[in-house]
Coordinates of C-alpha atoms and ligand atoms in Angstrom, one line a residue:
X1 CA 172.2 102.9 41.4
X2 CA 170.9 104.5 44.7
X3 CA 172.9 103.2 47.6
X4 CA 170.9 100.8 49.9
X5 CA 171.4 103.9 53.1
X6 CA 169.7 105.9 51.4
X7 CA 166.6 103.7 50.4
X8 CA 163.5 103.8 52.8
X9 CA 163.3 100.1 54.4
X10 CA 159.9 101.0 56.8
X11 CA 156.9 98.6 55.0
X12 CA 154.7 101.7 55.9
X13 CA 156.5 104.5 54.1
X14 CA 156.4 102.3 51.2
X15 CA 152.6 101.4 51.5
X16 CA 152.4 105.1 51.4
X17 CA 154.5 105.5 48.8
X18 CA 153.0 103.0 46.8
X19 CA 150.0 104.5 47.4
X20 CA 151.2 108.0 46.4
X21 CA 151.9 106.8 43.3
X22 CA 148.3 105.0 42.1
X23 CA 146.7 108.3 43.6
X24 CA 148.7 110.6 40.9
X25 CA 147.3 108.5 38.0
X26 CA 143.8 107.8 39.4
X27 CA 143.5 111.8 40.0
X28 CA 142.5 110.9 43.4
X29 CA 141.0 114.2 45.2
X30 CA 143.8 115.5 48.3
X31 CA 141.0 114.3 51.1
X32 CA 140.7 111.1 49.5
X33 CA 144.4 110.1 49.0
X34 CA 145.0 111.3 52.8
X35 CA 142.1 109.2 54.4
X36 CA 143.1 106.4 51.9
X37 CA 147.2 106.8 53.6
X38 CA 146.5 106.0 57.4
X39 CA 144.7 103.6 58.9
X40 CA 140.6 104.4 60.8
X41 CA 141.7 102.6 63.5
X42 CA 144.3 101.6 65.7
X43 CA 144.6 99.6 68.8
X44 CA 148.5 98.8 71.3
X45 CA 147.9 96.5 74.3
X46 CA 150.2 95.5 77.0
X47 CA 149.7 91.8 77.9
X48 CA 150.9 90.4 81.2
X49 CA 151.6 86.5 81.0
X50 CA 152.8 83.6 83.3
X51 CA 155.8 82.4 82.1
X52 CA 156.4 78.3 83.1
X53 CA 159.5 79.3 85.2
X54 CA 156.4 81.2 87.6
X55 CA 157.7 84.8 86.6
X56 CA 155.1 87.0 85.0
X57 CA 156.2 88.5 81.0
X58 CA 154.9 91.7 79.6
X59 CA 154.3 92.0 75.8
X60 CA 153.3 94.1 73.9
X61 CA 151.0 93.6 70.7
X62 CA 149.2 95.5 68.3
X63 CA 145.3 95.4 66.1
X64 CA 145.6 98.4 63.1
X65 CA 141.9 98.1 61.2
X66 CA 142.8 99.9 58.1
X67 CA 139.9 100.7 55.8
X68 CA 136.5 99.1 56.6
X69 CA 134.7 100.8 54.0
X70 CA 134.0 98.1 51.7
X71 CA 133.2 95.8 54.8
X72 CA 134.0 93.9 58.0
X73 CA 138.3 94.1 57.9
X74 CA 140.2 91.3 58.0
X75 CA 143.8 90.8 58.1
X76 CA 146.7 88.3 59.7
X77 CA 148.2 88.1 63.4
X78 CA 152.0 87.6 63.6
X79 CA 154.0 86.7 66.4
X80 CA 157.7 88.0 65.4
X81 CA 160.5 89.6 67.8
X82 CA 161.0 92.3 64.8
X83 CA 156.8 93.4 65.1
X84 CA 156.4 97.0 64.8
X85 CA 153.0 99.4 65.0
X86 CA 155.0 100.1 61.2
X87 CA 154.8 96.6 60.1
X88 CA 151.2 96.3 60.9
X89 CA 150.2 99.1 59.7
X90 CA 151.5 98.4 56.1
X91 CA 150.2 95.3 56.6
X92 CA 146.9 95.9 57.4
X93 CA 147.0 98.6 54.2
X94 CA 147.9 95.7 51.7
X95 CA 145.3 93.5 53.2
X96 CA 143.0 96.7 52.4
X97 CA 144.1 96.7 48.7
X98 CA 144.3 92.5 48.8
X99 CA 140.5 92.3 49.6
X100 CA 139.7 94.8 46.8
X101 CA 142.0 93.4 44.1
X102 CA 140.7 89.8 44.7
X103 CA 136.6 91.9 44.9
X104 CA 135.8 90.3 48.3
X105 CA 133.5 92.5 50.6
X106 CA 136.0 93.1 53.4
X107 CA 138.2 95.7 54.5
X108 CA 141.9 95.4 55.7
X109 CA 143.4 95.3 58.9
X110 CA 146.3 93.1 60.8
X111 CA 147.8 92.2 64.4
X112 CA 151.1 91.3 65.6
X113 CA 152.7 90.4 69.1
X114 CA 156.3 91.1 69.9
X115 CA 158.0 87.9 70.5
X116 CA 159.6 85.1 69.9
X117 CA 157.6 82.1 69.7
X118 CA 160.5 79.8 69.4
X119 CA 161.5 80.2 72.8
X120 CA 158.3 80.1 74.6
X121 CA 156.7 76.8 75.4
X122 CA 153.0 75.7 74.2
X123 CA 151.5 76.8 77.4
X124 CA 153.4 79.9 77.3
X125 CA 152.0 80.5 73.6
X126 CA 148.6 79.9 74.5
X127 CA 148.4 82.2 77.9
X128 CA 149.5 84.8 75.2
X129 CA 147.4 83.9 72.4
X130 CA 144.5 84.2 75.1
X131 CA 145.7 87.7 76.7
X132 CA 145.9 89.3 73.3
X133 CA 142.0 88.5 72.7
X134 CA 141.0 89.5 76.2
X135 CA 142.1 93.0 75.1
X136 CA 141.4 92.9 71.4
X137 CA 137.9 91.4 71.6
X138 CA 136.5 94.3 72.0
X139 CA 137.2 95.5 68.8
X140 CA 137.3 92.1 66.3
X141 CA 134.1 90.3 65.7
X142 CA 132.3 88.7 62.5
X143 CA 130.9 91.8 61.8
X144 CA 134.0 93.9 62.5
X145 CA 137.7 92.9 62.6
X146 CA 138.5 89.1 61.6
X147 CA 142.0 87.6 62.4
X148 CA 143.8 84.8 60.4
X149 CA 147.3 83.2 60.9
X150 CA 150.2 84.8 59.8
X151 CA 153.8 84.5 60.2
X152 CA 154.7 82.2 63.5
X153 CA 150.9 82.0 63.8
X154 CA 148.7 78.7 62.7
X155 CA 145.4 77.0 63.6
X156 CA 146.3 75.7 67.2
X157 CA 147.2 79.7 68.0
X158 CA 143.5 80.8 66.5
X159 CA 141.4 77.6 68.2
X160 CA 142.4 78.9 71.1
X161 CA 141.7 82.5 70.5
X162 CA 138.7 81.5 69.0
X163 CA 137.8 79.8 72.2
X164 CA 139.1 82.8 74.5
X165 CA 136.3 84.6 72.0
X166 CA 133.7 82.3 72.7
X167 CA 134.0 82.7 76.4
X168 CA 134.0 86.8 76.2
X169 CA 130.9 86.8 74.4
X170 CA 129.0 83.5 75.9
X171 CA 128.6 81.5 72.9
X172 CA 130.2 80.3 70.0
X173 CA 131.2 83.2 67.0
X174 CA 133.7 80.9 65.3
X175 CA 134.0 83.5 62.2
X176 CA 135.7 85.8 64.3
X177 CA 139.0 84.2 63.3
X178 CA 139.8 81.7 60.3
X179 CA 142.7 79.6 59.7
X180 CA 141.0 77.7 62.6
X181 CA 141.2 73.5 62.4
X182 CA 138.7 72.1 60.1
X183 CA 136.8 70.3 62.7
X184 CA 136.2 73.6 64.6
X185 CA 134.5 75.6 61.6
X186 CA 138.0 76.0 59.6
X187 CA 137.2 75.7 56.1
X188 CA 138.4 72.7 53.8
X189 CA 141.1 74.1 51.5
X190 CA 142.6 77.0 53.8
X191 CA 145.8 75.4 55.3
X192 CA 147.4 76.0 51.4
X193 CA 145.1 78.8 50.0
X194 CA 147.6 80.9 49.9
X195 CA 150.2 79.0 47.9
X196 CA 147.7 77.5 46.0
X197 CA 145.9 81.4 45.0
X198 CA 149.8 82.0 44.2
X199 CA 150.1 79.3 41.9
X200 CA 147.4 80.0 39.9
X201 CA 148.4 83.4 39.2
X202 CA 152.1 81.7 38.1
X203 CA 150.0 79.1 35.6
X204 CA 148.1 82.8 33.9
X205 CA 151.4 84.7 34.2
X206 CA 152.8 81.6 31.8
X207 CA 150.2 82.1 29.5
X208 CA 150.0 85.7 28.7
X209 CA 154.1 85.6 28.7
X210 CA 154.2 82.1 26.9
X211 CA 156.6 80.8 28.9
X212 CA 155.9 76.9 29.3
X213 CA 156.6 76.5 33.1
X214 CA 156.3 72.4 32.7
X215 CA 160.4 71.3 34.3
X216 CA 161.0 75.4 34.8
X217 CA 164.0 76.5 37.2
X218 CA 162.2 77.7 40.8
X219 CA 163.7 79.2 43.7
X220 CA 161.6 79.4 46.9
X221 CA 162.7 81.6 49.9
X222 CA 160.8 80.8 52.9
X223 CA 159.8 77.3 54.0
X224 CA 156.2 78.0 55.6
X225 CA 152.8 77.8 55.3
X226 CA 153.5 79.7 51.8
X227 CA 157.0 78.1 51.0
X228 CA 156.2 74.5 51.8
X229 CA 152.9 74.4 50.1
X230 CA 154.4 76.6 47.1
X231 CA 156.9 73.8 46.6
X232 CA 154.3 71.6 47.1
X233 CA 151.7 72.7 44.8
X234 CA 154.0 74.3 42.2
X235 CA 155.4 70.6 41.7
X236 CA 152.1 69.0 41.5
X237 CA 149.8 71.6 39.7
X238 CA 152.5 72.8 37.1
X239 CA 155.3 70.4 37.3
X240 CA 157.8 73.7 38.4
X241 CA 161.6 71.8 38.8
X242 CA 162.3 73.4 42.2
X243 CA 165.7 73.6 42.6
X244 CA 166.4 75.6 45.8
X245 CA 164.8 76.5 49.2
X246 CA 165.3 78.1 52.1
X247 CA 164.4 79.1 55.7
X248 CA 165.9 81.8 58.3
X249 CA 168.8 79.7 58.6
X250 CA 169.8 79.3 55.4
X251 CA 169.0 77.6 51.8
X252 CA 170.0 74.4 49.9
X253 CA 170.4 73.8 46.2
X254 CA 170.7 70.8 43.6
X255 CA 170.5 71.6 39.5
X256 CA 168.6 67.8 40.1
X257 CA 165.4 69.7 41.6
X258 CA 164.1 68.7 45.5
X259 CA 161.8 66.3 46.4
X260 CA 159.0 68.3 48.6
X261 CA 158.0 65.5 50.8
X262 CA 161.9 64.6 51.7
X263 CA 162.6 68.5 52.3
X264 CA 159.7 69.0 54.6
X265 CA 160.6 65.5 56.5
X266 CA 164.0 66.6 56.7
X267 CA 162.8 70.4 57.8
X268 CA 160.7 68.9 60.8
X269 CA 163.9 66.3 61.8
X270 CA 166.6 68.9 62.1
X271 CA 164.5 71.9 62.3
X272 CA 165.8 73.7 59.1
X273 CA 166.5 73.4 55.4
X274 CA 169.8 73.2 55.6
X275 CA 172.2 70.5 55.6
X276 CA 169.7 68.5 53.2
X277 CA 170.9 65.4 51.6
X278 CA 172.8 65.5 48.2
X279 CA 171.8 69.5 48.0
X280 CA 174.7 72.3 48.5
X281 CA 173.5 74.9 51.5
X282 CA 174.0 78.7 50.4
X283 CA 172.8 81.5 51.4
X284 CA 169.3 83.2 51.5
X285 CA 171.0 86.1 49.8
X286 CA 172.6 83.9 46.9
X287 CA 168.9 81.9 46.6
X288 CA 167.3 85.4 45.6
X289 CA 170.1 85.8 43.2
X290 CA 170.2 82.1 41.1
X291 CA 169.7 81.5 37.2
X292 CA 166.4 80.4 37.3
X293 CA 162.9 80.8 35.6
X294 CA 160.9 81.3 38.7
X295 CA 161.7 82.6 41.8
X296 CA 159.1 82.7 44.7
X297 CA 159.7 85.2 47.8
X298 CA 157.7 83.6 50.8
X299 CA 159.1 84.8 53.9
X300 CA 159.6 88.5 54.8
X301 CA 159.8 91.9 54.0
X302 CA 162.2 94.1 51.7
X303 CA 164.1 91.0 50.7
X304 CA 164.4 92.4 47.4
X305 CA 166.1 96.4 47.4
X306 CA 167.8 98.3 44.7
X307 CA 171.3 96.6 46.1
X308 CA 170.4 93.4 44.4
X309 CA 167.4 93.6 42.0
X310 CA 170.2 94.3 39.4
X311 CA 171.3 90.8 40.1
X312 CA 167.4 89.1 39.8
X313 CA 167.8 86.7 36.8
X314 CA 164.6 85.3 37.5
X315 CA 161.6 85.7 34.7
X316 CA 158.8 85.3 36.9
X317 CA 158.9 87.4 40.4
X318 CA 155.8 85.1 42.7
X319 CA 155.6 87.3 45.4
X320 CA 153.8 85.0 48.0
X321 CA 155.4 86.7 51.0
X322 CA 154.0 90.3 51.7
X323 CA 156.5 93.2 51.1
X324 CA 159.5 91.7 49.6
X325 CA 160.2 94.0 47.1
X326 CA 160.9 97.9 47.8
X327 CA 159.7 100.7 45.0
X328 CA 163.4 101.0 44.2
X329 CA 163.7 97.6 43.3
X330 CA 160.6 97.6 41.4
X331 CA 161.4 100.0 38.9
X332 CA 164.6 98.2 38.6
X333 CA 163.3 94.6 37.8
X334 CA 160.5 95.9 35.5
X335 CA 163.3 97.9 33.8
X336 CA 165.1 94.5 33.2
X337 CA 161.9 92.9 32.1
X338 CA 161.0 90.7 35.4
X339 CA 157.4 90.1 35.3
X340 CA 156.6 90.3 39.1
X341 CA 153.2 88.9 40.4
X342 CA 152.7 91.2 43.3
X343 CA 151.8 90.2 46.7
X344 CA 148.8 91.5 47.2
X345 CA 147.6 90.1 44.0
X346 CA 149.6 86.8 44.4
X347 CA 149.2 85.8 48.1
X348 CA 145.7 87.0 48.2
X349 CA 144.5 82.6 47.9
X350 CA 144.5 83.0 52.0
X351 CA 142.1 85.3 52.2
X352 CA 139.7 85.4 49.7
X353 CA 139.8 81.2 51.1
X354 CA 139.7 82.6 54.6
X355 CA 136.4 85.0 53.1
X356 CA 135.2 81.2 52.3
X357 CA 135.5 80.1 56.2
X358 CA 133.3 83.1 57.2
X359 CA 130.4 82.8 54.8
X360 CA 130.4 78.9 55.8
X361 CA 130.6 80.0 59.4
X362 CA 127.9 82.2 59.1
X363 CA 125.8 79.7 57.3
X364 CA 127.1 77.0 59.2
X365 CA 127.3 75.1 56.5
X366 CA 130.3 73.7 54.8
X367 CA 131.9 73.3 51.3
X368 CA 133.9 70.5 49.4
X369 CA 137.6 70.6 49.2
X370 CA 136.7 71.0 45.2
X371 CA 134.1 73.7 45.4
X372 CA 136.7 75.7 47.5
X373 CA 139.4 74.7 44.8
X374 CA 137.3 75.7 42.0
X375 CA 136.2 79.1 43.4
X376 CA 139.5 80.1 44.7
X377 CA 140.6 79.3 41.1
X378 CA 137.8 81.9 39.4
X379 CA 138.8 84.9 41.9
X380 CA 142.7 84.5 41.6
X381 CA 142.2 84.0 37.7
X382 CA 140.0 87.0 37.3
X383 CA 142.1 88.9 39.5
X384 CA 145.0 88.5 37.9
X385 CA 143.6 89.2 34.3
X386 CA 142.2 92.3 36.0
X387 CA 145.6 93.5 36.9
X388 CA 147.2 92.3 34.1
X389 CA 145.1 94.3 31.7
X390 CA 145.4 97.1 33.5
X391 CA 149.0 97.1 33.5
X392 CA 149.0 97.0 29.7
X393 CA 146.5 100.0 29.6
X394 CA 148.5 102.0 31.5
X395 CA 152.1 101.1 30.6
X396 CA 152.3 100.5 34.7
X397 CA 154.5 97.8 36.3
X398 CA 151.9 95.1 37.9
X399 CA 152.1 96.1 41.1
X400 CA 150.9 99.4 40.2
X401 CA 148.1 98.1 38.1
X402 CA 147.0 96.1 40.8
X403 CA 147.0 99.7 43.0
X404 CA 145.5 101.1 40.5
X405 CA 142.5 98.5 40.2
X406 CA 142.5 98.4 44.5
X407 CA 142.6 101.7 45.2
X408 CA 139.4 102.9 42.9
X409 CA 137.8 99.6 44.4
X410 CA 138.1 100.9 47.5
X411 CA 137.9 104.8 46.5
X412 CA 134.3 104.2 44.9
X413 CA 132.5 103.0 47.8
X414 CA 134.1 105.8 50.0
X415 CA 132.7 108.4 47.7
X416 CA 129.5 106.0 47.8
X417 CA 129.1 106.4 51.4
X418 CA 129.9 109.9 51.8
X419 CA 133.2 109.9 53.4
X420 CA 135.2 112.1 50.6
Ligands
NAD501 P1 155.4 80.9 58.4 O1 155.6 81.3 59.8 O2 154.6 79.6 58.2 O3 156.8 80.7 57.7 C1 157.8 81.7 57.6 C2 159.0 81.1 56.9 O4 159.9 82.1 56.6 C3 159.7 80.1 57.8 O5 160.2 79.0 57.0 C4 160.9 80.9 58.3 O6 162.0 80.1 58.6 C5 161.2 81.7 57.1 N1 162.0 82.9 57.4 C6 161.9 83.7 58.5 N2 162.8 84.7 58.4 C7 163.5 84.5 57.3 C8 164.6 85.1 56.7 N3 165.2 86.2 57.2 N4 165.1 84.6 55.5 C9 164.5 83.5 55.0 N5 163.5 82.8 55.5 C10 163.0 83.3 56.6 O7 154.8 82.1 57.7 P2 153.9 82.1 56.3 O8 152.5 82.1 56.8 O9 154.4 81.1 55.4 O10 154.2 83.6 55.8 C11 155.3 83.9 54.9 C12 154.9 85.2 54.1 O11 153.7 85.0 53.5 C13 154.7 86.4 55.0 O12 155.2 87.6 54.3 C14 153.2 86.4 55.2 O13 152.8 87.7 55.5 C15 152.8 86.0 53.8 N6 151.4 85.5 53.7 C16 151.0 84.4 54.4 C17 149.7 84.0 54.3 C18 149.2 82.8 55.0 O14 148.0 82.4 54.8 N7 149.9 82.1 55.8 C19 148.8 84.8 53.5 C20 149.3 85.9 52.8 C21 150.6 86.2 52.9

């Protein structure tokens, strides 16, 4: 087994690779495959903020627009002490390949700010929040560059950038961001789009593997937006027994399965997981590793390497967190017969519900919870039946397929316009 030093841990160098690899069997032409590898557009900014204590902070924050052939890009903001121009680029390449997969007229891109959000106070967070747009308005707009919460990000974070917007132009453009609150033109449906886009994907997976996933073993690492509402939602739409969670601090576990509503009013008590009532606390490391049917990676990248995909025993792999498994680890847990939903496939609920917000900001006029629900439902399922045929055409490992499927998405309309 190749030793984890050796293995390349920078999300971008994976993209690539990733991307290498779908080019090979598409045939892609050498001009094609090396626009499709780096991102149009890229844009660093220095923000100076007041800190409470009257000192001013410097931060630094990034906006990579990826691929805009296919339309306006859009892509996540993340505030996170680890950020790097890296991170965001891969990101902003899987939100390329997320948009196509899911067939939504929108590019990729993505943002992040280095720092930690934990330790600043609200005031702090929205001096930042409205630095960063000062300097990245330029370049995001409805018709160009739409943000959306991401990890340590949420819809107090984009009201206010969406108001910061507002006052940059002179009016009101509330589809410049999404994931804003519902009575500021978020859309009905969003805050668990992305768990819920997951979950569908699980129910399809269950069917074309027949495995019934009624009571079925599920692990959940990560206790966000996409954990929580994973736990959530995998209870209620499919009856998954989920047995373990976790945050950054740690996980808990109990063979009895966890009540969603206690764990999440336990969570915002104590601040974490851990320490849960009648469950055992273990690691996030042994979590990955447990007997179950179904396990669900929600938080970050590369959580998954070759040092311990030998020791998956999951069945099902519901990537709702971007990134968490490297190409090393791939080949092992398809070798060992884990059927992985990959992320960009599998978390792609958010934005194809965050496409929603734009077309009803546009219109200004707004959707049902159900009519969201039911056309969330027809992209994810189509998607994954896409992907999932394609896999079986080429003898591929999902994630592949789904490349595969992306990247000529995106590849036509290049070749459409000119551009290679
Ligand atoms: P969030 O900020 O709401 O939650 C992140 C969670 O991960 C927290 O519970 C945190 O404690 C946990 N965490 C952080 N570091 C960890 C670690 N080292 N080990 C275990 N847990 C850790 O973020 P989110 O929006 O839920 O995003 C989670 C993942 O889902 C990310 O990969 C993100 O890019 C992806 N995603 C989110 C959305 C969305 O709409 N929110 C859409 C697509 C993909």
């Amino acid at each position: 087994m190749p030793s984890e030093s050796k293995e390349k841990l920078n999300p971008f160098h994976i993209a690539q690779q990733q991307l290498d690899e779908a080019a090979e069997v598409l045939k892609l032409d050498a001009g094609m495959h090396e626009l499709l590898r780096w991102p149009i557009r890229e844009l660093t900014v220095t923000l100076p903020v007041k800190m409470d204590d009257g000192t001013t902070k410097v931060f630094r924050g990034f906006r990579v627009q990826y691929n805009d052939a296919r339309g306006p890009t859009k892509g996540g903001l993340r505030f996170h002490p680890d950020e790097t121009i890296d991170t965001v680029r891969a990101l902003a390449a899987w939100m390329t390949w997320k948009c196509a997969v899911v067939d939504i007229p929108l590019g990729g891109s993505k943002g992040g700010i280095i720092c930690n959000p934990k330790e600043m106070s609200q005031g702090e967070l929205e001096r930042l929040s409205r630095a960063y747009i000062r300097q990245v308005g330029r370049i995001i707009g409805l018709e160009m560059d739409v943000p959306a919460p991401d990890v340590y990000t949420n819809p107090q974070i984009m009201a206010w950038m969406a108001d910061e917007f507002a006052f940059l132009k002179g009016y009101n453009e509330f589809g410049v961001i999404t994931g804003k609150p519902i009575p500021m033109g978020g859309s009905a449906g969003r805050g668990d789009a992305t768990a819920r886009g997951g979950i569908f994907t699980l129910r399809e997976a269950g069917k074309v593997l027949g495995i019934d996933l009624k009571g079925a073993t599920t692990a959940i690492q990560g206790y966000g937006n996409a954990g929580s509402f994973g736990h959530a939602l995998g209870d209620e739409l499919l009856g998954l027994k989920i047995v373990a969670v976790s945050d950054s601090r740690g996980g808990i576990y109990t063979e009895d399965g966890l009540d969603c509503e206690k764990v999440v009013a336990h969570k915002k008590k104590t601040g974490s997981v851990i320490g849960f009532p009648g469950a055992k606390d273990i690691t996030n490391e042994e979590l990955l590793e447990l007997d179950v049917t179904v396990l669900m990676p929600a938080a970050l990248e590369n959580v998954i390497t070759a040092e311990n995909a030998e020791n998956i025993k999951a069945k099902i792999s519901v990537e709702l967190a971007n990134g968490p498994t490297t190409p090393e680890a791939d080949q092992i847990l398809h070798k060992n017969g884990v059927y992985v939903i990959p992320d960009f496939l599998c978390n792609a609920g958010g934005v194809t519900v965050s496409y929603f917000e734009m077309v009803q900001n546009a219109y200004d006029y707004y959707w049902p919870l159900d009519l969201v629900h039911e056309r969330l439902d027809a992209k994810m399922t189509a998607a994954f039946h896409t992907v999932h045929d394609a896999a079986q055409k080429h003898k591929a490992h999902n994630r592949l397929a789904a490349y595969l499927v992306a990247v000529e998405r995106v590849a036509e309309v290049v070749r459409l316009r000119g551009w290679a």
